[in-house]
Coordinates of C-alpha atoms and ligand atoms in Angstrom, one line a residue:
X127 CA 0.0 0.3 -0.2
X128 CA 1.4 3.2 -1.0
X129 CA 4.3 3.6 -3.6
X130 CA 7.4 5.6 -2.2
X131 CA 10.4 6.1 -4.1
X132 CA 13.8 8.4 -3.5
X133 CA 16.3 9.0 -5.7
X134 CA 19.8 10.4 -5.5
X135 CA 22.5 10.6 -8.2
X136 CA 23.0 12.1 -12.2
X137 CA 19.6 11.9 -13.6
X138 CA 17.4 14.4 -13.3
X139 CA 15.1 12.9 -9.9
X140 CA 12.1 14.4 -11.5
X141 CA 12.1 12.3 -14.4
X142 CA 13.2 8.9 -12.2
X143 CA 10.8 9.2 -9.9
X144 CA 7.8 9.8 -12.3
X145 CA 9.0 6.5 -13.9
X146 CA 9.2 4.7 -10.5
X147 CA 5.9 6.1 -9.4
X148 CA 4.1 4.8 -12.8
X149 CA 5.2 1.9 -12.1
X150 CA 4.2 1.4 -8.2
X151 CA 0.7 3.0 -9.0
X152 CA -1.1 -0.2 -8.2
X153 CA 0.2 0.0 -4.7
X154 CA -2.4 3.5 -4.5
X155 CA -3.8 5.8 -6.8
X156 CA -6.0 7.9 -4.1
X157 CA -3.3 10.9 -4.6
X158 CA 0.5 11.3 -6.1
X159 CA 3.1 14.0 -5.0
X160 CA 6.9 15.0 -5.6
X161 CA 9.6 16.8 -4.1
X162 CA 13.1 17.4 -5.8
X163 CA 16.0 19.6 -3.9
X164 CA 17.3 22.2 -6.1
X165 CA 19.1 25.6 -5.6
X166 CA 19.3 25.3 -1.7
X167 CA 15.4 25.0 -1.8
X168 CA 12.7 22.1 -1.9
X169 CA 10.1 22.2 -4.8
X170 CA 7.5 20.2 -4.4
X171 CA 3.6 19.3 -6.4
X172 CA 0.9 17.0 -5.4
X173 CA -2.7 16.5 -6.5
X174 CA -5.5 14.5 -5.7
X175 CA -6.7 11.3 -8.0
X176 CA -4.2 9.3 -10.3
X177 CA -1.1 10.0 -11.5
X178 CA -1.5 11.5 -14.6
X179 CA -3.1 14.5 -12.7
X180 CA 0.4 15.3 -10.7
X181 CA 1.5 14.8 -14.7
X182 CA -0.9 17.4 -15.8
X183 CA -0.1 19.6 -13.2
X184 CA 3.9 19.0 -13.6
X185 CA 3.6 20.1 -17.1
X186 CA 2.1 23.3 -16.7
X187 CA 4.5 24.4 -13.7
X188 CA 7.5 22.1 -14.2
X189 CA 10.0 22.5 -10.7
X190 CA 14.0 23.2 -11.1
X191 CA 15.6 20.7 -12.2
X192 CA 17.6 18.4 -9.6
X193 CA 19.1 15.3 -8.7
X194 CA 18.2 14.0 -5.7
X195 CA 14.1 13.8 -4.8
X196 CA 11.3 11.6 -4.0
X197 CA 7.7 10.8 -4.7
X198 CA 4.4 9.1 -3.5
X199 CA 1.3 7.6 -4.9
X200 CA -1.2 6.9 -2.0
X201 CA -3.9 4.7 -0.5
X202 CA -5.7 6.7 1.9
X203 CA -5.9 5.5 5.5
X204 CA -5.9 8.9 8.0
X205 CA -7.5 11.8 5.7
X206 CA -9.7 12.1 2.8
X207 CA -8.1 11.8 -0.3
X208 CA -7.4 15.3 -1.3
X209 CA -5.0 17.6 -2.4
X210 CA -3.6 18.7 1.5
X211 CA -3.6 15.2 2.6
X212 CA -1.4 14.2 -0.3
X213 CA 2.2 13.5 0.3
X214 CA 4.6 15.0 0.6
X215 CA 4.3 16.6 3.6
X216 CA 6.8 19.2 4.6
X217 CA 7.2 21.1 7.8
X218 CA 6.8 24.6 9.1
X219 CA 9.8 25.7 7.5
X220 CA 9.4 24.2 4.2
X221 CA 12.9 22.9 4.2
X222 CA 12.0 19.1 4.6
X223 CA 9.7 16.6 2.7
X224 CA 8.6 13.7 4.0
X225 CA 6.7 10.4 2.7
X226 CA 5.1 7.5 4.4
X227 CA 3.6 4.3 3.6
X228 CA 1.9 2.6 7.1
X229 CA -0.2 3.9 9.9
X230 CA 1.1 5.7 13.2
X231 CA -0.6 4.7 16.1
X232 CA 0.3 7.1 18.2
X233 CA -0.6 9.7 15.9
X234 CA -3.3 11.8 18.5
X235 CA -0.6 12.0 21.5
X236 CA 2.0 13.2 18.9
X237 CA 0.1 15.6 17.1
X238 CA -1.0 17.4 20.0
X239 CA 1.9 18.1 21.5
X240 CA 3.5 19.0 18.4
X241 CA 0.4 21.4 18.4
X242 CA 0.7 22.5 21.9
X243 CA 4.7 23.7 20.8
X244 CA 3.4 25.8 18.2
X245 CA 4.0 23.3 14.6
X246 CA 1.0 24.6 11.9
X247 CA -0.5 21.5 10.5
X248 CA -2.2 21.9 7.0
X249 CA -3.7 18.4 6.5
X250 CA -5.2 15.5 8.6
X251 CA -2.9 13.1 7.9
X252 CA -0.7 11.2 10.7
X253 CA 2.7 11.7 8.0
X254 CA 2.7 15.4 8.4
X255 CA 3.4 15.1 12.2
X256 CA 6.8 13.1 11.0
X257 CA 7.9 16.2 9.0
X258 CA 7.5 17.9 12.4
X259 CA 9.2 16.2 14.3
X260 CA 12.2 16.3 11.9
X261 CA 11.7 19.7 11.9
X262 CA 12.4 19.7 15.6
X263 CA 15.1 17.4 15.5
X264 CA 16.7 19.4 13.3
X265 CA 16.3 22.6 15.2
X266 CA 17.5 21.4 18.7
X267 CA 18.1 23.9 20.7
X268 CA 21.8 23.3 21.7
X269 CA 22.2 24.3 17.9
X270 CA 24.2 20.4 17.8
X271 CA 22.0 19.8 14.5
X272 CA 22.3 16.2 13.5
X273 CA 22.3 14.3 10.0
X274 CA 19.1 14.2 8.1
X275 CA 19.7 10.2 8.9
X276 CA 20.6 10.9 13.0
X277 CA 17.0 13.0 13.0
X278 CA 15.2 10.2 11.3
X279 CA 16.4 7.8 13.9
X280 CA 15.2 9.7 17.0
X281 CA 12.0 10.4 15.4
X282 CA 11.4 6.6 14.2
X283 CA 12.3 5.8 18.4
X284 CA 8.7 7.9 19.4
X285 CA 6.9 6.2 16.9
X286 CA 4.2 3.2 17.3
X287 CA 2.9 1.4 14.5
X288 CA 4.1 0.4 10.9
X289 CA 5.9 2.9 8.6
X290 CA 8.2 3.6 5.6
X291 CA 9.7 7.0 5.7
X292 CA 11.6 8.3 3.5
X293 CA 12.8 12.2 3.6
X294 CA 14.9 14.8 2.3
X295 CA 15.9 18.3 3.7
X296 CA 17.6 21.0 1.8
X297 CA 20.5 20.9 5.1
X298 CA 21.3 17.8 3.6
X299 CA 21.3 18.8 0.0
X300 CA 23.0 15.1 -1.3
X301 CA 20.9 12.7 1.0
X302 CA 17.5 10.8 0.5
X303 CA 16.8 9.1 3.8
X304 CA 14.4 6.1 3.9
X305 CA 13.2 3.9 7.6
X306 CA 11.3 1.2 7.7
X307 CA 9.2 -0.7 10.2
X308 CA 6.7 -3.4 9.1
X309 CA 6.3 -1.8 6.1
X310 CA 8.6 -2.7 2.8
X311 CA 11.6 -0.6 1.5
X312 CA 14.3 -1.8 -0.7
X313 CA 17.6 -0.3 -1.9
X314 CA 18.4 0.1 -5.6
X315 CA 22.2 -0.1 -6.2
X316 CA 23.0 1.7 -9.5
X317 CA 26.4 3.3 -11.2
X318 CA 26.7 6.8 -9.6
X319 CA 23.1 6.6 -8.3
X320 CA 20.9 5.0 -5.7
X321 CA 17.4 4.2 -5.1
X322 CA 14.9 3.8 -2.7
X323 CA 11.6 2.2 -3.3
X324 CA 8.5 -0.1 -1.6
X325 CA 9.1 -2.3 -4.5
X326 CA 11.9 -3.2 -6.9
X327 CA 9.7 -2.2 -9.8
X328 CA 10.2 1.4 -9.1
X329 CA 14.2 1.4 -10.2
X330 CA 14.0 -1.9 -12.4
X331 CA 14.0 -0.1 -15.6
X332 CA 17.7 2.0 -14.1
X333 CA 19.5 -1.2 -11.9
X334 CA 18.6 -4.8 -11.1
X335 CA 21.1 -4.7 -8.3
X336 CA 19.0 -4.7 -5.1
X337 CA 19.7 -5.1 -1.1
X338 CA 17.3 -5.6 1.7
X339 CA 16.2 -2.9 4.0
X340 CA 15.6 -5.1 7.9
X341 CA 12.8 -4.2 10.2
X342 CA 13.8 -1.3 12.4
X343 CA 16.6 0.0 10.0
X344 CA 17.4 3.2 8.7
X345 CA 19.0 3.7 5.0
X346 CA 21.0 6.9 3.8
X347 CA 21.1 6.9 -0.1
X348 CA 23.9 9.2 -1.9
X349 CA 25.3 9.1 -5.7
X350 CA 27.7 7.2 -4.3
X351 CA 26.9 5.1 -1.5
X352 CA 24.2 3.5 0.9
X353 CA 24.5 3.3 4.4
X354 CA 22.1 1.6 6.6
X355 CA 22.0 1.3 10.3
X356 CA 19.8 0.5 13.0
X357 CA 17.1 3.4 15.0
X358 CA 20.6 3.4 17.3
X359 CA 23.0 4.0 14.6
X360 CA 24.7 1.1 14.5
X361 CA 25.6 -0.2 11.0
X362 CA 23.9 -3.0 10.0
X363 CA 25.2 -5.4 7.0
X364 CA 22.2 -5.3 4.6
X365 CA 21.6 -8.7 2.4
X366 CA 22.1 -8.0 -1.5
X367 CA 20.2 -9.4 -4.1
X368 CA 19.9 -9.3 -8.2
X369 CA 16.3 -8.7 -9.3
X370 CA 15.5 -12.0 -11.8
X371 CA 13.0 -10.5 -14.3
X372 CA 13.2 -7.4 -16.6
X373 CA 11.4 -4.1 -16.7
X374 CA 9.4 -5.5 -19.7
X375 CA 7.8 -8.2 -17.3
X376 CA 6.4 -4.8 -16.0
X377 CA 5.4 -3.5 -19.1
X378 CA 1.2 -3.9 -20.7
X379 CA 3.1 -5.3 -23.6
X380 CA 0.0 -4.2 -26.2
X381 CA -2.2 -5.8 -23.6
X382 CA -5.0 -3.2 -22.7
X383 CA -5.0 -4.0 -19.2
X384 CA -2.1 -5.9 -16.9
X385 CA -4.9 -8.4 -16.0
X386 CA -5.2 -9.8 -19.2
X387 CA -1.7 -10.2 -19.9
X388 CA -1.3 -11.7 -16.6
X389 CA -4.1 -14.1 -17.3
X390 CA -2.4 -14.7 -20.6
X391 CA 0.9 -15.5 -19.1
X392 CA -0.1 -18.1 -16.4
X393 CA 1.0 -21.2 -18.5
X394 CA 4.3 -19.4 -18.5
X395 CA 4.0 -18.6 -14.8
X396 CA 2.6 -22.4 -13.8
X397 CA 5.6 -24.0 -15.7
X398 CA 8.5 -21.6 -14.2
X399 CA 6.6 -22.4 -10.6
X400 CA 7.5 -26.0 -11.5
X401 CA 11.6 -25.5 -13.0
X402 CA 13.9 -27.4 -10.6
X403 CA 11.6 -29.1 -8.1
X404 CA 12.7 -32.6 -9.4
X405 CA 16.3 -33.7 -8.9
X406 CA 18.2 -36.2 -10.8
X407 CA 16.4 -39.3 -9.2
X408 CA 12.9 -38.2 -9.3
X409 CA 12.8 -36.6 -5.8
X410 CA 11.5 -33.5 -5.2
X411 CA 14.0 -30.8 -4.1
X412 CA 12.7 -27.7 -3.2
X413 CA 15.8 -25.3 -3.4
X414 CA 14.7 -22.4 -1.5
X415 CA 13.4 -24.4 1.5
X416 CA 15.8 -24.1 4.4
X417 CA 13.6 -27.0 6.7
X418 CA 15.4 -29.7 7.4
X419 CA 14.0 -33.2 7.0
X420 CA 14.1 -34.5 9.9
X421 CA 12.2 -31.2 11.2
X422 CA 9.5 -32.2 8.7
X423 CA 9.1 -35.5 9.7
X424 CA 8.1 -34.5 13.1
X425 CA 5.3 -32.1 11.7
X426 CA 1.9 -33.6 12.9
X427 CA 0.0 -31.0 12.1
X428 CA -0.5 -27.9 9.3
X429 CA -1.9 -24.7 9.7
X430 CA -2.2 -22.3 6.7
X431 CA -1.9 -18.5 7.2
X432 CA -3.1 -16.2 4.3
X433 CA -5.1 -13.1 3.0
X434 CA -7.9 -13.0 0.1
X435 CA -6.8 -14.6 -3.1
X436 CA -3.9 -16.2 -1.3
X437 CA -6.8 -17.7 1.3
X438 CA -8.3 -19.4 -1.4
X439 CA -5.1 -21.0 -2.3
X440 CA -4.9 -22.2 1.2
X441 CA -8.6 -23.6 1.1
X442 CA -7.1 -25.7 -2.0
X443 CA -3.6 -26.6 -0.9
X444 CA -5.5 -28.0 2.5
X445 CA -7.2 -30.7 0.4
X446 CA -3.7 -31.6 -1.3
X447 CA -2.1 -32.0 2.4
X448 CA -4.4 -34.0 4.3
X449 CA -4.8 -36.3 0.7
X450 CA -0.9 -37.0 0.4
X451 CA 0.4 -36.8 3.4
X452 CA -2.9 -37.6 6.0
X453 CA -1.8 -34.9 8.4
X454 CA -4.6 -32.5 9.3
X455 CA -4.5 -29.3 8.1
X456 CA -6.8 -26.1 9.1
X457 CA -6.5 -22.9 6.9
X458 CA -6.8 -19.5 8.8
X459 CA -7.2 -15.6 7.5
X460 CA -4.2 -14.4 8.7
X461 CA -6.0 -11.2 9.8
X462 CA -8.3 -13.7 12.4
X463 CA -5.5 -15.6 13.4
X464 CA -3.8 -13.6 16.2
X465 CA -6.6 -12.9 18.1
X466 CA -8.5 -16.5 17.4
X467 CA -6.3 -17.9 20.5
X468 CA -4.3 -20.5 17.9
X469 CA -3.0 -23.6 19.3
X470 CA 0.4 -24.2 17.8
X471 CA 2.9 -26.4 19.4
X472 CA 6.8 -27.2 17.4
X473 CA 5.6 -29.7 15.5
X474 CA 3.1 -27.4 13.7
X475 CA 4.3 -26.6 10.4
X476 CA 2.5 -22.9 9.6
X477 CA 2.6 -22.6 5.7
X478 CA 2.0 -18.6 5.3
X479 CA 0.9 -17.6 1.4
X480 CA 1.9 -14.4 0.4
X481 CA 2.1 -12.7 -3.2
X482 CA 3.7 -9.9 -2.3
X483 CA 5.3 -11.0 0.9
X484 CA 4.5 -7.5 2.4
X485 CA 0.6 -8.4 3.8
X486 CA 0.9 -7.1 7.5
X487 CA -1.9 -9.3 8.8
X488 CA 0.2 -12.2 7.5
X489 CA 3.3 -11.0 8.5
X490 CA 2.5 -10.4 12.1
X491 CA 0.2 -14.1 11.8
X492 CA 3.9 -15.4 11.1
X493 CA 5.7 -13.3 13.9
X494 CA 2.9 -14.9 16.4
X495 CA 3.4 -18.5 15.0
X496 CA 7.1 -18.2 15.6
X497 CA 6.5 -16.9 18.8
X498 CA 4.8 -20.2 19.7
X499 CA 8.0 -22.3 18.6
X500 CA 6.1 -23.5 15.1
X501 CA 8.2 -23.6 12.4
X502 CA 7.1 -21.1 9.4
X503 CA 7.3 -22.0 5.5
X504 CA 6.4 -19.1 3.2
X505 CA 5.0 -19.6 -0.2
X506 CA 5.9 -16.0 -1.5
X507 CA 6.6 -14.2 -4.9
X508 CA 8.4 -11.7 -3.9
X509 CA 12.0 -11.9 -3.5
X510 CA 13.8 -10.5 -0.5
X511 CA 10.4 -9.3 1.2
X512 CA 9.6 -9.7 4.9
X513 CA 7.6 -12.8 4.8
X514 CA 10.1 -14.9 3.8
X515 CA 12.6 -13.1 5.5
X516 CA 11.1 -14.0 8.7
X517 CA 10.3 -17.5 7.9
X518 CA 12.2 -20.1 8.6
X519 CA 11.9 -21.7 5.1
X520 CA 10.5 -20.5 1.6
X521 CA 9.5 -21.5 -1.7
X522 CA 9.4 -19.2 -4.2
X523 CA 6.5 -19.5 -6.7
X524 CA 8.5 -17.6 -9.6
X525 CA 5.1 -15.8 -10.9
X526 CA 7.0 -12.7 -12.0
X527 CA 6.1 -9.6 -11.3
X528 CA 2.2 -8.9 -10.6
X529 CA 1.0 -5.4 -11.7
X530 CA -3.1 -5.6 -11.7
X531 CA -4.0 -5.5 -8.1
X532 CA -6.4 -8.9 -9.2
X533 CA -4.5 -11.7 -8.3
X534 CA -4.5 -14.2 -11.0
X535 CA -1.1 -15.8 -12.2
X536 CA 0.2 -15.3 -8.7
X537 CA -2.9 -17.7 -7.6
X538 CA -2.1 -20.2 -9.9
X539 CA 1.6 -20.6 -9.1
X540 CA 0.6 -20.4 -5.2
X541 CA -1.7 -23.8 -5.9
X542 CA 1.6 -25.1 -8.0
X543 CA 3.8 -24.4 -5.1
X544 CA 1.3 -25.7 -2.5
X545 CA 0.8 -28.9 -4.5
X546 CA 5.0 -29.6 -4.6
X547 CA 5.0 -28.6 -0.8
X548 CA 2.8 -31.1 -0.1
X549 CA 3.9 -33.7 -2.1
X550 CA 7.4 -32.8 -0.5
X551 CA 6.1 -33.5 3.3
X552 CA 4.7 -36.9 1.4
X553 CA 8.1 -37.7 0.4
X554 CA 9.6 -36.9 3.7
X555 CA 6.6 -38.6 5.9
X556 CA 6.6 -41.5 3.5
X557 CA 3.1 -41.1 3.1
X558 CA 3.0 -41.8 -0.7
X559 CA 5.3 -43.9 -3.1
X560 CA 7.8 -42.9 -5.4
X561 CA 5.6 -43.7 -8.3
X562 CA 2.7 -42.1 -6.7
X563 CA 4.4 -38.9 -6.6
X564 CA 6.1 -39.1 -10.0
X565 CA 2.4 -39.6 -11.4
X566 CA 1.3 -36.5 -9.7
X567 CA 4.5 -34.7 -10.6
X568 CA 3.8 -36.1 -14.8
X569 CA 0.0 -34.5 -14.5
X570 CA 1.3 -31.0 -12.6
X571 CA 3.9 -31.0 -15.7
X572 CA 1.0 -31.2 -18.4
X573 CA -0.8 -28.1 -16.2
X574 CA 1.0 -25.5 -18.5
X575 CA -0.8 -27.0 -21.6
X576 CA -4.1 -27.3 -19.5
X577 CA -4.4 -23.7 -18.9
X578 CA -3.3 -23.1 -22.5
X579 CA -5.7 -24.9 -23.4
X580 CA -8.6 -23.1 -21.2
X581 CA -7.4 -19.8 -22.4
X582 CA -7.9 -20.8 -26.1
X583 CA -11.4 -21.5 -25.3
X584 CA -12.5 -18.1 -23.7
X585 CA -14.4 -16.4 -26.4
X586 CA -17.9 -17.9 -24.8
X587 CA -17.0 -16.4 -21.4
X588 CA -16.2 -13.3 -22.7
X589 CA -19.9 -13.1 -24.8
X590 CA -21.6 -14.2 -21.4
X591 CA -19.8 -11.4 -19.3
X592 CA -20.6 -8.5 -21.7
X593 CA -24.1 -10.1 -21.5
X594 CA -24.5 -9.9 -17.9
X595 CA -22.9 -6.5 -17.8
X596 CA -26.4 -5.1 -16.3
X597 CA -26.6 -7.4 -13.7
X598 CA -26.5 -6.8 -10.2
X599 CA -25.8 -10.3 -8.4
X600 CA -24.0 -13.6 -9.6
X601 CA -23.8 -16.4 -6.9
X602 CA -20.6 -19.0 -7.7
X603 CA -21.3 -22.5 -6.5
X604 CA -18.3 -25.5 -6.1
X605 CA -17.6 -28.8 -4.2
X606 CA -14.7 -29.8 -2.6
X607 CA -11.6 -27.9 -3.9
X608 CA -14.6 -26.5 -6.6
X609 CA -16.0 -24.6 -3.5
X610 CA -12.3 -22.2 -3.3
X611 CA -12.8 -22.0 -6.9
X612 CA -16.1 -20.4 -6.4
X613 CA -14.8 -17.6 -3.4
X614 CA -12.3 -16.9 -5.6
X615 CA -14.6 -16.5 -8.7
X616 CA -16.8 -14.6 -6.4
X617 CA -14.2 -12.4 -4.9
X618 CA -13.0 -11.3 -8.6
X619 CA -16.2 -10.3 -9.6
X620 CA -16.8 -8.3 -6.4
X621 CA -13.3 -6.5 -6.5
X622 CA -13.3 -5.8 -10.4
X623 CA -16.9 -5.1 -11.2
X624 CA -18.2 -3.8 -7.7
X625 CA -21.2 -6.5 -8.2
X626 CA -22.6 -8.2 -5.5
X627 CA -21.4 -12.0 -5.6
X628 CA -21.2 -14.4 -3.0
X629 CA -19.6 -18.0 -3.5
X630 CA -21.1 -20.7 -1.7
X631 CA -20.5 -24.5 -1.1
X632 CA -23.3 -26.0 -3.3
X633 CA -24.3 -28.5 -0.8
X634 CA -25.3 -26.0 1.6
X635 CA -27.7 -23.6 -0.4
X636 CA -30.3 -25.6 0.9
X637 CA -29.2 -24.6 4.3
X638 CA -30.3 -20.9 3.7
X639 CA -28.7 -19.2 0.7
X640 CA -31.6 -20.8 -2.2
X641 CA -33.7 -18.0 -0.9
X642 CA -32.0 -16.1 -3.2
X643 CA -32.4 -17.6 -6.4
X644 CA -34.8 -15.6 -8.7
X645 CA -35.4 -15.9 -12.1
X646 CA -32.7 -14.9 -14.4
X647 CA -30.1 -14.8 -11.8
X648 CA -27.1 -16.0 -13.4
X649 CA -25.2 -18.8 -11.1
X650 CA -22.1 -19.9 -12.2
X651 CA -21.0 -23.5 -10.9
X652 CA -17.7 -25.8 -10.8
X653 CA -18.1 -28.9 -11.7
X654 CA -16.0 -31.8 -10.3
X655 CA -15.1 -34.5 -13.1
X656 CA -18.0 -37.4 -13.6
X657 CA -15.3 -40.2 -14.0
X658 CA -13.3 -39.4 -11.0
X659 CA -15.5 -37.9 -8.6
X660 CA -19.0 -39.3 -9.8
X661 CA -20.7 -39.2 -6.3
X662 CA -19.8 -35.6 -6.2
X663 CA -20.5 -35.0 -9.5
X664 CA -24.1 -36.0 -9.1
X665 CA -25.0 -34.4 -6.0
X666 CA -24.0 -30.8 -8.1
X667 CA -25.9 -31.9 -11.0
X668 CA -28.7 -32.1 -8.5
X669 CA -27.9 -28.6 -6.8
X670 CA -27.5 -27.4 -10.4
X671 CA -31.0 -28.9 -11.0
X672 CA -32.2 -26.9 -8.0
X673 CA -31.4 -23.7 -8.7
X674 CA -32.5 -24.0 -12.5
X675 CA -35.8 -25.1 -11.2
X676 CA -36.1 -21.7 -9.7
X677 CA -35.1 -19.7 -12.6
X678 CA -32.0 -19.3 -12.4
X679 CA -29.8 -18.9 -15.6
X680 CA -26.6 -21.1 -14.9
X681 CA -22.9 -21.4 -16.1
X682 CA -21.4 -24.3 -15.8
X683 CA -17.6 -25.2 -15.9
X684 CA -17.1 -28.9 -16.3
X685 CA -14.8 -31.1 -17.5
X686 CA -14.8 -31.6 -21.6
X687 CA -17.4 -34.0 -22.9
X688 CA -19.5 -34.1 -19.3
X689 CA -23.0 -35.1 -20.9
X690 CA -24.3 -35.4 -17.7
X691 CA -24.3 -32.0 -16.7
X692 CA -24.9 -30.4 -20.1
X693 CA -28.7 -30.5 -20.3
X694 CA -28.8 -28.5 -17.3
X695 CA -26.2 -25.6 -18.3
X696 CA -27.7 -22.2 -20.2
X697 CA -24.1 -22.0 -21.1
X698 CA -21.5 -24.4 -20.7
X699 CA -18.0 -23.8 -20.3
X700 CA -15.6 -26.5 -21.0
X701 CA -12.5 -27.2 -18.9
X702 CA -9.7 -30.0 -20.1
X703 CA -9.7 -33.4 -17.9
X704 CA -7.2 -33.1 -15.2
X705 CA -7.3 -35.2 -11.7
X706 CA -9.7 -33.8 -9.4
X707 CA -7.4 -32.2 -7.1
X708 CA -5.6 -30.0 -9.7
X709 CA -9.0 -29.1 -11.3
X710 CA -8.8 -25.3 -9.6
X711 CA -5.6 -24.7 -11.5
X712 CA -7.9 -24.7 -14.9
X713 CA -11.4 -24.2 -13.5
X714 CA -9.9 -20.6 -12.0
X715 CA -8.8 -19.2 -15.2
X716 CA -12.6 -18.8 -17.0
X717 CA -13.8 -16.7 -13.6
X718 CA -10.7 -14.6 -14.2
X719 CA -11.4 -14.2 -17.5
X720 CA -15.2 -13.5 -16.6
X721 CA -14.9 -11.0 -13.5
X722 CA -12.0 -9.3 -16.1
X723 CA -14.7 -8.5 -18.9
X724 CA -17.2 -7.9 -16.9
X725 CA -15.6 -4.8 -15.3
X726 CA -14.0 -3.9 -18.7
X727 CA -18.2 -3.9 -20.0
X728 CA -19.0 -1.8 -16.9
X729 CA -16.1 1.0 -17.7
X730 CA -14.4 0.3 -14.7
X731 CA -10.7 0.7 -14.3
X732 CA -9.5 -3.1 -14.4
X733 CA -6.0 -2.6 -13.1
X734 CA -7.0 -0.3 -10.4
X735 CA -10.5 -1.3 -9.1
X736 CA -11.8 1.6 -6.2
X737 CA -10.4 1.6 -2.8
X738 CA -7.9 -1.3 -3.1
X739 CA -4.5 -1.3 -3.5
X740 CA -1.8 -4.2 -4.3
X741 CA 0.0 -5.2 -1.3
X742 CA -1.8 -4.4 2.0
X743 CA 0.5 -3.0 4.4
X744 CA -2.0 -1.8 7.1
X745 CA -4.0 -4.2 9.4
Ligands
LIG1 C1 -7.3 -10.5 -4.7 C2 -6.1 -10.2 -4.2 C3 -6.1 -10.4 -2.4 C4 -4.6 -10.7 -2.4 C5 -4.4 -10.6 -0.6 C6 -3.4 -11.0 -0.4 O1 -6.9 -10.2 -6.0 O2 -5.3 -9.9 -4.5 O3 -7.1 -10.8 -2.0 O4 -4.9 -12.0 -2.3 O5 -4.8 -9.2 -0.2 O6 -2.2 -10.6 -0.7 P1 -1.1 -11.3 -1.0 O7 -0.9 -12.7 -1.4 O8 0.1 -10.4 -1.4 O9 -0.6 -11.3 0.7

């Protein structure tokens, strides 16, 4: 949430910062702002609304040229998305500017104190008080003015909550200072230039060399060096890493939306998620994993923690873990976990699933699990992010950068990675024979092709989505692993098309939700394979008949050639035959296309749905 960029180097800071903000806009688009240091002054501009509004303002009144600067795209927390609440915020003298991602929890006390001491606030944000706290530090009564980094360390020690802060000051004109607690911040190392950003996407066009900034650390970047300390000023060694994707991966490349591009990339993403998972002897080998087999043999319970779409991946992973490993698995919303008095032991394996690796609810749940001495395995897409860094082990999903706010390729790669983790656990615990594991792996290797086939059959999905653009409500039904797919279909439609959409376990319909069915109501049903799951198949065919009898319009996702369900489908979307546990990998794709097309037909911004942001770094 909120995108932050800082730059010190030889280029025009404005251009670098605007380029970075364009790549970070998916993190928040309530407002945007920049500040540039030039000629002993700070010039700044900020506008409510999307980055385009700021760019228009800057085209009319460009700031003076300068090579040190910062920028921000906002997802509003404290204060409405207005011009005054947009970042950057300045102090009373206008000599420093600061941008912020997160929430400062002791905001009210600090603000009261600052106002009592004569500071003048012009916004409702918690960020502005940081500018004034920095001002106090820079103007100490005894005249011993600290560096901007020193002032930042002193201020951070007084703050409660979550924050990434980045600041510039005319009295320290060559430096940009960043600090982080629980919100993301990375350094980009260039040649004669350095970058600070919430996400590597901001500087990928300039450098692929990056460094992680740890919890409670302050980074100072100048054109020629990077210095990192903890909040007490002790130097810390940072971990450098190389970004393994190109700037092109974060471009739309001719697609109308990032989401359509990311949906189309899924066969490749699924294939990449499987690369290097099997050794020469055909045994599963998880390169990034740091848990030893002895610890995994002792696991007697699995708890999966995640939010949103990643939670749905967890619900599907539960079926695979229980089926292949014969270990009880529960899936919890990370945002609820800490407050539910969870029972964890040393032999509980916690699997935290997160695309961004920065979702604060999941990060806090991971910390809680580790405090209870459970081992945590992260299934994550973004390298160097907080959740894998704070876990005992990690399996990266290798989906590549996901820019659209709605998660698509990350979800499919989370599924595939969870299947692989479940198979690995089954291998270590001896609950599957090597031949059985090899058979599943064979099916997994065919999944990229299966997804490609589904993508080739999307015309009827697009057509029906456009036909339904005027509807107010859509229901989604599924059973077994089809139930989380139904939940995912409903979530996608809510977030993109702003329609009322609900996912139900089809068997639960008769216990209440069937009252919602009225003539013409679109009902999307995910049907299991008739060959592999005949009983469940028959039951869901009955469920379809029940809603149809009450006038519902049925859109059925079923295996190619499923003659039993065809008579009850107003629209039939065919899926290639795959083993039952793997069906979500193919069945989710039409629902992504459906939501994307319907949102587009309703005239919405598919990549930046209202009120949302990628990477939710507040609780
Ligand atoms: C929905 C979506 C969100 C995320 C959720 C968790 O399309 O993208 O529901 O899945 O916010 O995010 P990560 O996976 O980054 O922890």
